[in-house]
Amino acid sequence: MIEQAVSPASRVLDGAKPFRVLAVDDDPAEFALLEDGFAHCGADVELLLASTGPLALAELMLAGVAGKPHLALIDINMPMVSGFDLATELIREGVPTILMSNHVDEKRTTHARKLGVLELLAKPSDRTGYAAFAMNVMRIAGL
């Protein structure tokens, strides 16, 4: 795995909570599940939500430097712009990125690592799984 010099959590300055996560998925049901998962594990996370790659990039521009997300959590399979392409752009903008998918295999994992993503995670199949998923995201982010 490609090492990053700065962990996402180290980007949170004293008093600059909550930890901002840009969540990008074309399935709106995923947003509620992610929110529940982070809430269940007591994480102080602000989710910035986007249903497409172009909306995620617009969210990034609107946020500016002060509101820039500390981490991006992106679904691979989306219309218009793939999660891989969006991850490339966000990493270029300095946003550490985790990809997620219902289908994780060696080929996708290798491709994700070459792009410099922190991890490629399998999406949980039920509500209970999202608490563990959120805990895993927080661990990867160094929280």
Tab-separated table of N, CA and C in Angstrom:
chain	number	residue	atom	x	y	z
A	1	MET	N	0.831	-1.165	0.000
A	1	MET	CA	0.000	0.000	0.000
A	1	MET	C	0.884	1.240	0.000
A	2	ILE	N	0.445	2.274	-0.686
A	2	ILE	CA	1.184	3.523	-0.743
A	2	ILE	C	1.026	4.251	0.579
A	3	GLU	N	2.135	4.676	1.158
A	3	GLU	CA	2.075	5.367	2.443
A	3	GLU	C	1.867	6.857	2.207
A	4	GLN	N	1.094	7.462	3.070
A	4	GLN	CA	0.875	8.898	3.032
A	4	GLN	C	1.673	9.517	4.164
A	5	ALA	N	2.271	10.658	3.902
A	5	ALA	CA	3.097	11.308	4.908
A	5	ALA	C	2.266	11.857	6.057
A	6	VAL	N	1.036	12.259	5.771
A	6	VAL	CA	0.185	12.874	6.781
A	6	VAL	C	-1.113	12.086	6.863
A	7	SER	N	-1.487	11.657	8.062
A	7	SER	CA	-2.744	10.930	8.203
A	7	SER	C	-3.899	11.922	8.127
A	8	PRO	N	-5.081	11.479	7.670
A	8	PRO	CA	-6.225	12.385	7.618
A	8	PRO	C	-6.540	13.013	8.971
A	9	ALA	N	-6.396	12.238	10.038
A	9	ALA	CA	-6.731	12.762	11.364
A	9	ALA	C	-5.800	13.889	11.774
A	10	SER	N	-4.565	13.872	11.311
A	10	SER	CA	-3.638	14.931	11.694
A	10	SER	C	-4.013	16.266	11.064
A	11	ARG	N	-4.911	16.236	10.103
A	11	ARG	CA	-5.363	17.476	9.474
A	11	ARG	C	-6.378	18.213	10.343
A	12	VAL	N	-6.924	17.543	11.339
A	12	VAL	CA	-7.886	18.177	12.231
A	12	VAL	C	-7.094	18.946	13.284
A	13	LEU	N	-7.228	20.249	13.263
A	13	LEU	CA	-6.531	21.086	14.220
A	13	LEU	C	-7.322	21.162	15.513
A	14	ASP	N	-6.672	21.530	16.593
A	14	ASP	CA	-7.370	21.673	17.868
A	14	ASP	C	-8.577	22.581	17.693
A	15	GLY	N	-9.724	22.111	18.145
A	15	GLY	CA	-10.948	22.897	18.078
A	15	GLY	C	-11.594	22.918	16.705
A	16	ALA	N	-11.052	22.186	15.729
A	16	ALA	CA	-11.594	22.217	14.374
A	16	ALA	C	-12.519	21.037	14.102
A	17	LYS	N	-13.102	20.492	15.149
A	17	LYS	CA	-14.025	19.379	14.963
A	17	LYS	C	-15.309	19.911	14.373
A	18	PRO	N	-16.106	19.124	13.765
A	18	PRO	CA	-15.999	17.677	13.598
A	18	PRO	C	-15.110	17.304	12.417
A	19	PHE	N	-14.831	16.021	12.334
A	19	PHE	CA	-14.071	15.462	11.234
A	19	PHE	C	-14.996	15.445	10.020
A	20	ARG	N	-14.617	16.132	8.949
A	20	ARG	CA	-15.480	16.251	7.762
A	20	ARG	C	-15.165	15.155	6.745
A	21	VAL	N	-16.205	14.410	6.386
A	21	VAL	CA	-16.084	13.325	5.408
A	21	VAL	C	-16.985	13.636	4.225
A	22	LEU	N	-16.396	13.705	3.048
A	22	LEU	CA	-17.165	13.861	1.817
A	22	LEU	C	-17.583	12.472	1.366
A	23	ALA	N	-18.884	12.177	1.461
A	23	ALA	CA	-19.423	10.874	1.061
A	23	ALA	C	-20.066	11.024	-0.313
A	24	VAL	N	-19.649	10.181	-1.254
A	24	VAL	CA	-20.140	10.268	-2.626
A	24	VAL	C	-20.701	8.911	-3.035
A	25	ASP	N	-22.006	8.898	-3.314
A	25	ASP	CA	-22.677	7.665	-3.717
A	25	ASP	C	-23.945	8.041	-4.470
A	26	ASP	N	-24.273	7.304	-5.517
A	26	ASP	CA	-25.485	7.603	-6.285
A	26	ASP	C	-26.731	6.968	-5.673
A	27	ASP	N	-26.582	6.234	-4.579
A	27	ASP	CA	-27.720	5.637	-3.877
A	27	ASP	C	-27.966	6.427	-2.588
A	28	PRO	N	-29.029	7.243	-2.536
A	28	PRO	CA	-29.270	8.084	-1.362
A	28	PRO	C	-29.470	7.294	-0.066
A	29	ALA	N	-29.877	6.047	-0.153
A	29	ALA	CA	-30.057	5.226	1.049
A	29	ALA	C	-28.720	5.026	1.768
A	30	GLU	N	-27.630	5.038	1.026
A	30	GLU	CA	-26.304	4.854	1.630
A	30	GLU	C	-25.981	5.982	2.616
A	31	PHE	N	-26.443	7.183	2.333
A	31	PHE	CA	-26.126	8.317	3.195
A	31	PHE	C	-26.701	8.131	4.598
A	32	ALA	N	-27.954	7.702	4.672
A	32	ALA	CA	-28.586	7.484	5.980
A	32	ALA	C	-27.877	6.357	6.729
A	33	LEU	N	-27.484	5.317	6.009
A	33	LEU	CA	-26.782	4.200	6.639
A	33	LEU	C	-25.405	4.635	7.158
A	34	LEU	N	-24.708	5.454	6.379
A	34	LEU	CA	-23.417	5.976	6.835
A	34	LEU	C	-23.589	6.859	8.066
A	35	GLU	N	-24.582	7.752	8.020
A	35	GLU	CA	-24.845	8.622	9.176
A	35	GLU	C	-25.137	7.796	10.418
A	36	ASP	N	-25.976	6.781	10.283
A	36	ASP	CA	-26.299	5.904	11.413
A	36	ASP	C	-25.054	5.176	11.917
A	37	GLY	N	-24.229	4.699	10.991
A	37	GLY	CA	-23.022	3.980	11.368
A	37	GLY	C	-22.066	4.845	12.171
A	38	PHE	N	-21.824	6.066	11.716
A	38	PHE	CA	-20.934	6.967	12.443
A	38	PHE	C	-21.541	7.377	13.784
A	39	ALA	N	-22.849	7.617	13.808
A	39	ALA	CA	-23.517	7.990	15.062
A	39	ALA	C	-23.450	6.841	16.068
A	40	HIS	N	-23.636	5.622	15.589
A	40	HIS	CA	-23.632	4.446	16.461
A	40	HIS	C	-22.297	4.281	17.194
A	41	CYS	N	-21.214	4.632	16.521
A	41	CYS	CA	-19.911	4.475	17.173
A	41	CYS	C	-19.434	5.774	17.826
A	42	GLY	N	-20.320	6.758	17.931
A	42	GLY	CA	-20.013	7.980	18.669
A	42	GLY	C	-19.022	8.901	17.986
A	43	ALA	N	-18.873	8.779	16.693
A	43	ALA	CA	-17.912	9.609	15.964
A	43	ALA	C	-18.455	11.019	15.766
A	44	ASP	N	-17.596	11.996	15.966
A	44	ASP	CA	-17.945	13.392	15.702
A	44	ASP	C	-17.603	13.678	14.251
A	45	VAL	N	-18.498	13.261	13.355
A	45	VAL	CA	-18.275	13.342	11.918
A	45	VAL	C	-19.357	14.187	11.277
A	46	GLU	N	-18.932	15.095	10.415
A	46	GLU	CA	-19.859	15.862	9.583
A	46	GLU	C	-19.774	15.279	8.182
A	47	LEU	N	-20.882	14.732	7.698
A	47	LEU	CA	-20.901	14.170	6.353
A	47	LEU	C	-21.325	15.239	5.354
A	48	LEU	N	-20.492	15.450	4.360
A	48	LEU	CA	-20.818	16.287	3.217
A	48	LEU	C	-21.250	15.310	2.134
A	49	LEU	N	-22.448	15.476	1.597
A	49	LEU	CA	-23.028	14.463	0.723
A	49	LEU	C	-23.090	14.917	-0.727
A	50	ALA	N	-22.746	14.008	-1.628
A	50	ALA	CA	-22.845	14.271	-3.062
A	50	ALA	C	-23.248	12.976	-3.759
A	51	SER	N	-24.151	13.101	-4.733
A	51	SER	CA	-24.646	11.913	-5.430
A	51	SER	C	-23.933	11.638	-6.754
A	52	THR	N	-23.062	12.553	-7.180
A	52	THR	CA	-22.283	12.350	-8.407
A	52	THR	C	-20.891	12.945	-8.223
A	53	GLY	N	-19.982	12.549	-9.102
A	53	GLY	CA	-18.639	13.115	-9.081
A	53	GLY	C	-18.625	14.619	-9.277
A	54	PRO	N	-19.347	15.144	-10.298
A	54	PRO	CA	-19.355	16.595	-10.478
A	54	PRO	C	-19.899	17.351	-9.257
A	55	LEU	N	-20.906	16.798	-8.591
A	55	LEU	CA	-21.421	17.453	-7.381
A	55	LEU	C	-20.394	17.403	-6.254
A	56	ALA	N	-19.626	16.324	-6.177
A	56	ALA	CA	-18.580	16.224	-5.158
A	56	ALA	C	-17.498	17.267	-5.399
A	57	LEU	N	-17.107	17.460	-6.651
A	57	LEU	CA	-16.096	18.468	-6.964
A	57	LEU	C	-16.622	19.873	-6.689
A	58	ALA	N	-17.904	20.097	-6.959
A	58	ALA	CA	-18.512	21.394	-6.642
A	58	ALA	C	-18.517	21.618	-5.133
A	59	GLU	N	-18.833	20.581	-4.373
A	59	GLU	CA	-18.821	20.662	-2.905
A	59	GLU	C	-17.423	21.014	-2.408
A	60	LEU	N	-16.417	20.426	-3.013
A	60	LEU	CA	-15.035	20.696	-2.638
A	60	LEU	C	-14.674	22.159	-2.911
A	61	MET	N	-15.071	22.662	-4.064
A	61	MET	CA	-14.778	24.060	-4.402
A	61	MET	C	-15.516	25.021	-3.481
A	62	LEU	N	-16.771	24.719	-3.174
A	62	LEU	CA	-17.560	25.583	-2.293
A	62	LEU	C	-17.023	25.586	-0.867
A	63	ALA	N	-16.465	24.477	-0.447
A	63	ALA	CA	-15.970	24.364	0.923
A	63	ALA	C	-14.755	25.256	1.162
A	64	GLY	N	-13.961	25.470	0.129
A	64	GLY	CA	-12.754	26.262	0.297
A	64	GLY	C	-11.750	25.532	1.171
A	65	VAL	N	-10.654	26.190	1.466
A	65	VAL	CA	-9.588	25.560	2.232
A	65	VAL	C	-10.042	25.247	3.654
A	66	ALA	N	-10.721	26.171	4.306
A	66	ALA	CA	-11.124	25.986	5.702
A	66	ALA	C	-12.145	24.861	5.868
A	67	GLY	N	-13.017	24.678	4.886
A	67	GLY	CA	-14.046	23.659	4.996
A	67	GLY	C	-13.751	22.398	4.219
A	68	LYS	N	-12.532	22.280	3.729
A	68	LYS	CA	-12.139	21.122	2.938
A	68	LYS	C	-12.330	19.838	3.750
A	69	PRO	N	-12.891	18.815	3.122
A	69	PRO	CA	-13.064	17.560	3.864
A	69	PRO	C	-11.721	16.959	4.277
A	70	HIS	N	-11.732	16.314	5.424
A	70	HIS	CA	-10.539	15.636	5.920
A	70	HIS	C	-10.357	14.288	5.235
A	71	LEU	N	-11.454	13.774	4.666
A	71	LEU	CA	-11.446	12.448	4.065
A	71	LEU	C	-12.597	12.361	3.074
A	72	ALA	N	-12.393	11.611	1.987
A	72	ALA	CA	-13.471	11.314	1.043
A	72	ALA	C	-13.758	9.824	1.093
A	73	LEU	N	-15.026	9.488	1.038
A	73	LEU	CA	-15.506	8.105	1.025
A	73	LEU	C	-16.358	7.977	-0.232
A	74	ILE	N	-15.845	7.266	-1.229
A	74	ILE	CA	-16.441	7.298	-2.568
A	74	ILE	C	-16.827	5.900	-3.057
A	75	ASP	N	-18.052	5.786	-3.567
A	75	ASP	CA	-18.489	4.559	-4.229
A	75	ASP	C	-17.793	4.482	-5.587
A	76	ILE	N	-17.362	3.311	-5.982
A	76	ILE	CA	-16.677	3.147	-7.267
A	76	ILE	C	-17.644	3.277	-8.436
A	77	ASN	N	-18.798	2.632	-8.333
A	77	ASN	CA	-19.736	2.565	-9.458
A	77	ASN	C	-20.747	3.703	-9.397
A	78	MET	N	-20.462	4.741	-10.182
A	78	MET	CA	-21.375	5.886	-10.235
A	78	MET	C	-21.521	6.342	-11.680
A	79	PRO	N	-22.642	7.000	-11.995
A	79	PRO	CA	-22.799	7.533	-13.344
A	79	PRO	C	-21.936	8.790	-13.536
A	80	MET	N	-21.712	9.154	-14.745
A	80	MET	CA	-20.973	10.355	-15.165
A	80	MET	C	-19.468	10.237	-14.938
A	81	VAL	N	-19.053	10.111	-13.698
A	81	VAL	CA	-17.638	10.022	-13.351
A	81	VAL	C	-17.468	8.827	-12.417
A	82	SER	N	-16.580	7.913	-12.757
A	82	SER	CA	-16.384	6.748	-11.897
A	82	SER	C	-15.728	7.159	-10.584
A	83	GLY	N	-15.883	6.327	-9.593
A	83	GLY	CA	-15.238	6.578	-8.311
A	83	GLY	C	-13.725	6.617	-8.435
A	84	PHE	N	-13.166	5.809	-9.327
A	84	PHE	CA	-11.722	5.825	-9.545
A	84	PHE	C	-11.263	7.184	-10.075
A	85	ASP	N	-11.996	7.718	-11.057
A	85	ASP	CA	-11.638	9.024	-11.621
A	85	ASP	C	-11.802	10.139	-10.594
A	86	LEU	N	-12.876	10.079	-9.833
A	86	LEU	CA	-13.094	11.087	-8.802
A	86	LEU	C	-12.006	11.004	-7.735
A	87	ALA	N	-11.640	9.791	-7.341
A	87	ALA	CA	-10.581	9.619	-6.346
A	87	ALA	C	-9.276	10.245	-6.831
A	88	THR	N	-8.956	10.048	-8.091
A	88	THR	CA	-7.736	10.636	-8.657
A	88	THR	C	-7.749	12.152	-8.495
A	89	GLU	N	-8.870	12.767	-8.803
A	89	GLU	CA	-8.985	14.229	-8.696
A	89	GLU	C	-8.907	14.693	-7.246
A	90	LEU	N	-9.610	14.015	-6.354
A	90	LEU	CA	-9.603	14.430	-4.944
A	90	LEU	C	-8.224	14.239	-4.312
A	91	ILE	N	-7.555	13.158	-4.646
A	91	ILE	CA	-6.202	12.945	-4.128
A	91	ILE	C	-5.279	14.047	-4.644
A	92	ARG	N	-5.445	14.424	-5.900
A	92	ARG	CA	-4.665	15.524	-6.474
A	92	ARG	C	-4.914	16.826	-5.709
A	93	GLU	N	-6.130	16.984	-5.182
A	93	GLU	CA	-6.494	18.178	-4.415
A	93	GLU	C	-6.111	18.053	-2.938
A	94	GLY	N	-5.485	16.937	-2.581
A	94	GLY	CA	-5.014	16.764	-1.216
A	94	GLY	C	-6.025	16.183	-0.250
A	95	VAL	N	-7.056	15.534	-0.769
A	95	VAL	CA	-8.072	14.920	0.093
A	95	VAL	C	-7.810	13.417	0.160
A	96	PRO	N	-7.402	12.899	1.318
A	96	PRO	CA	-7.226	11.448	1.459
A	96	PRO	C	-8.543	10.742	1.141
A	97	THR	N	-8.459	9.615	0.457
A	97	THR	CA	-9.660	8.991	-0.091
A	97	THR	C	-9.721	7.502	0.206
A	98	ILE	N	-10.931	7.059	0.570
A	98	ILE	CA	-11.261	5.643	0.716
A	98	ILE	C	-12.330	5.340	-0.331
A	99	LEU	N	-12.129	4.270	-1.083
A	99	LEU	CA	-13.143	3.828	-2.033
A	99	LEU	C	-13.956	2.710	-1.414
A	100	MET	N	-15.215	2.586	-1.872
A	100	MET	CA	-16.079	1.507	-1.390
A	100	MET	C	-16.863	0.940	-2.566
A	101	SER	N	-17.221	-0.331	-2.438
A	101	SER	CA	-17.955	-0.989	-3.506
A	101	SER	C	-18.645	-2.238	-2.972
A	102	ASN	N	-19.690	-2.641	-3.669
A	102	ASN	CA	-20.337	-3.920	-3.362
A	102	ASN	C	-19.502	-5.081	-3.877
A	103	HIS	N	-18.602	-4.793	-4.802
A	103	HIS	CA	-17.779	-5.829	-5.426
A	103	HIS	C	-16.309	-5.450	-5.293
A	104	VAL	N	-15.641	-6.069	-4.342
A	104	VAL	CA	-14.221	-5.832	-4.131
A	104	VAL	C	-13.464	-7.073	-4.579
A	105	ASP	N	-12.529	-6.868	-5.480
A	105	ASP	CA	-11.694	-7.976	-5.924
A	105	ASP	C	-10.257	-7.488	-6.059
A	106	GLU	N	-9.367	-8.410	-6.389
A	106	GLU	CA	-7.939	-8.087	-6.456
A	106	GLU	C	-7.648	-7.025	-7.514
A	107	LYS	N	-8.309	-7.109	-8.659
A	107	LYS	CA	-8.069	-6.154	-9.742
A	107	LYS	C	-8.434	-4.731	-9.292
A	108	ARG	N	-9.585	-4.579	-8.687
A	108	ARG	CA	-10.008	-3.247	-8.216
A	108	ARG	C	-9.113	-2.748	-7.085
A	109	THR	N	-8.746	-3.646	-6.200
A	109	THR	CA	-7.885	-3.264	-5.081
A	109	THR	C	-6.528	-2.791	-5.583
A	110	THR	N	-5.959	-3.506	-6.534
A	110	THR	CA	-4.665	-3.123	-7.118
A	110	THR	C	-4.765	-1.770	-7.800
A	111	HIS	N	-5.830	-1.568	-8.562
A	111	HIS	CA	-6.031	-0.290	-9.252
A	111	HIS	C	-6.163	0.849	-8.239
A	112	ALA	N	-6.923	0.632	-7.184
A	112	ALA	CA	-7.111	1.652	-6.151
A	112	ALA	C	-5.781	2.015	-5.502
A	113	ARG	N	-4.981	1.021	-5.196
A	113	ARG	CA	-3.674	1.279	-4.566
A	113	ARG	C	-2.764	2.080	-5.479
A	114	LYS	N	-2.811	1.781	-6.774
A	114	LYS	CA	-1.985	2.528	-7.734
A	114	LYS	C	-2.399	3.999	-7.776
A	115	LEU	N	-3.668	4.266	-7.529
A	115	LEU	CA	-4.152	5.654	-7.522
A	115	LEU	C	-3.745	6.394	-6.254
A	116	GLY	N	-3.424	5.641	-5.209
A	116	GLY	CA	-3.038	6.266	-3.950
A	116	GLY	C	-4.153	6.368	-2.927
A	117	VAL	N	-5.239	5.602	-3.124
A	117	VAL	CA	-6.304	5.619	-2.118
A	117	VAL	C	-5.815	4.929	-0.844
A	118	LEU	N	-6.428	5.306	0.266
A	118	LEU	CA	-6.052	4.710	1.546
A	118	LEU	C	-6.475	3.250	1.627
A	119	GLU	N	-7.661	2.960	1.093
A	119	GLU	CA	-8.202	1.598	1.200
A	119	GLU	C	-9.392	1.465	0.256
A	120	LEU	N	-9.667	0.246	-0.161
A	120	LEU	CA	-10.896	-0.098	-0.875
A	120	LEU	C	-11.670	-1.022	0.051
A	121	LEU	N	-12.844	-0.592	0.474
A	121	LEU	CA	-13.649	-1.344	1.430
A	121	LEU	C	-14.914	-1.882	0.776
A	122	ALA	N	-15.328	-3.063	1.221
A	122	ALA	CA	-16.609	-3.622	0.786
A	122	ALA	C	-17.730	-2.931	1.546
A	123	LYS	N	-18.778	-2.562	0.820
A	123	LYS	CA	-19.943	-1.967	1.476
A	123	LYS	C	-20.631	-3.034	2.313
A	124	PRO	N	-21.102	-2.648	3.484
A	124	PRO	CA	-21.848	-3.604	4.311
A	124	PRO	C	-23.171	-3.977	3.638
A	125	SER	N	-23.689	-5.126	4.019
A	125	SER	CA	-24.942	-5.582	3.419
A	125	SER	C	-26.165	-5.236	4.255
A	126	ASP	N	-25.950	-4.748	5.483
A	126	ASP	CA	-27.103	-4.406	6.320
A	126	ASP	C	-26.750	-3.268	7.279
A	127	ARG	N	-27.757	-2.765	7.964
A	127	ARG	CA	-27.604	-1.625	8.867
A	127	ARG	C	-26.574	-1.899	9.968
A	128	THR	N	-26.582	-3.101	10.512
A	128	THR	CA	-25.652	-3.455	11.575
A	128	THR	C	-24.208	-3.360	11.088
A	129	GLY	N	-23.980	-3.739	9.854
A	129	GLY	CA	-22.638	-3.706	9.296
A	129	GLY	C	-22.068	-2.308	9.150
A	130	TYR	N	-22.939	-1.296	9.086
A	130	TYR	CA	-22.452	0.070	8.894
A	130	TYR	C	-21.752	0.631	10.130
A	131	ALA	N	-22.077	0.159	11.314
A	131	ALA	CA	-21.351	0.601	12.511
A	131	ALA	C	-19.908	0.094	12.446
A	132	ALA	N	-19.729	-1.170	12.073
A	132	ALA	CA	-18.385	-1.721	11.928
A	132	ALA	C	-17.654	-1.046	10.774
A	133	PHE	N	-18.363	-0.765	9.703
A	133	PHE	CA	-17.782	-0.076	8.558
A	133	PHE	C	-17.274	1.302	8.979
A	134	ALA	N	-18.104	2.041	9.729
A	134	ALA	CA	-17.715	3.375	10.203
A	134	ALA	C	-16.496	3.292	11.122
A	135	MET	N	-16.469	2.291	11.993
A	135	MET	CA	-15.304	2.101	12.868
A	135	MET	C	-14.046	1.842	12.061
A	136	ASN	N	-14.179	1.047	10.989
A	136	ASN	CA	-13.043	0.748	10.123
A	136	ASN	C	-12.563	2.016	9.404
A	137	VAL	N	-13.482	2.836	8.924
A	137	VAL	CA	-13.125	4.097	8.274
A	137	VAL	C	-12.378	4.991	9.276
A	138	MET	N	-12.869	5.072	10.499
A	138	MET	CA	-12.216	5.894	11.507
A	138	MET	C	-10.812	5.376	11.828
A	139	ARG	N	-10.663	4.056	11.870
A	139	ARG	CA	-9.346	3.458	12.128
A	139	ARG	C	-8.379	3.819	11.001
A	140	ILE	N	-8.833	3.671	9.765
A	140	ILE	CA	-7.992	3.991	8.607
A	140	ILE	C	-7.600	5.472	8.622
A	141	ALA	N	-8.531	6.319	9.048
A	141	ALA	CA	-8.279	7.763	9.108
A	141	ALA	C	-7.411	8.160	10.293
A	142	GLY	N	-7.175	7.217	11.196
A	142	GLY	CA	-6.334	7.512	12.337
A	142	GLY	C	-7.064	8.152	13.497
A	143	LEU	N	-8.363	7.968	13.550
A	143	LEU	CA	-9.163	8.539	14.641
A	143	LEU	C	-9.373	7.540	15.755
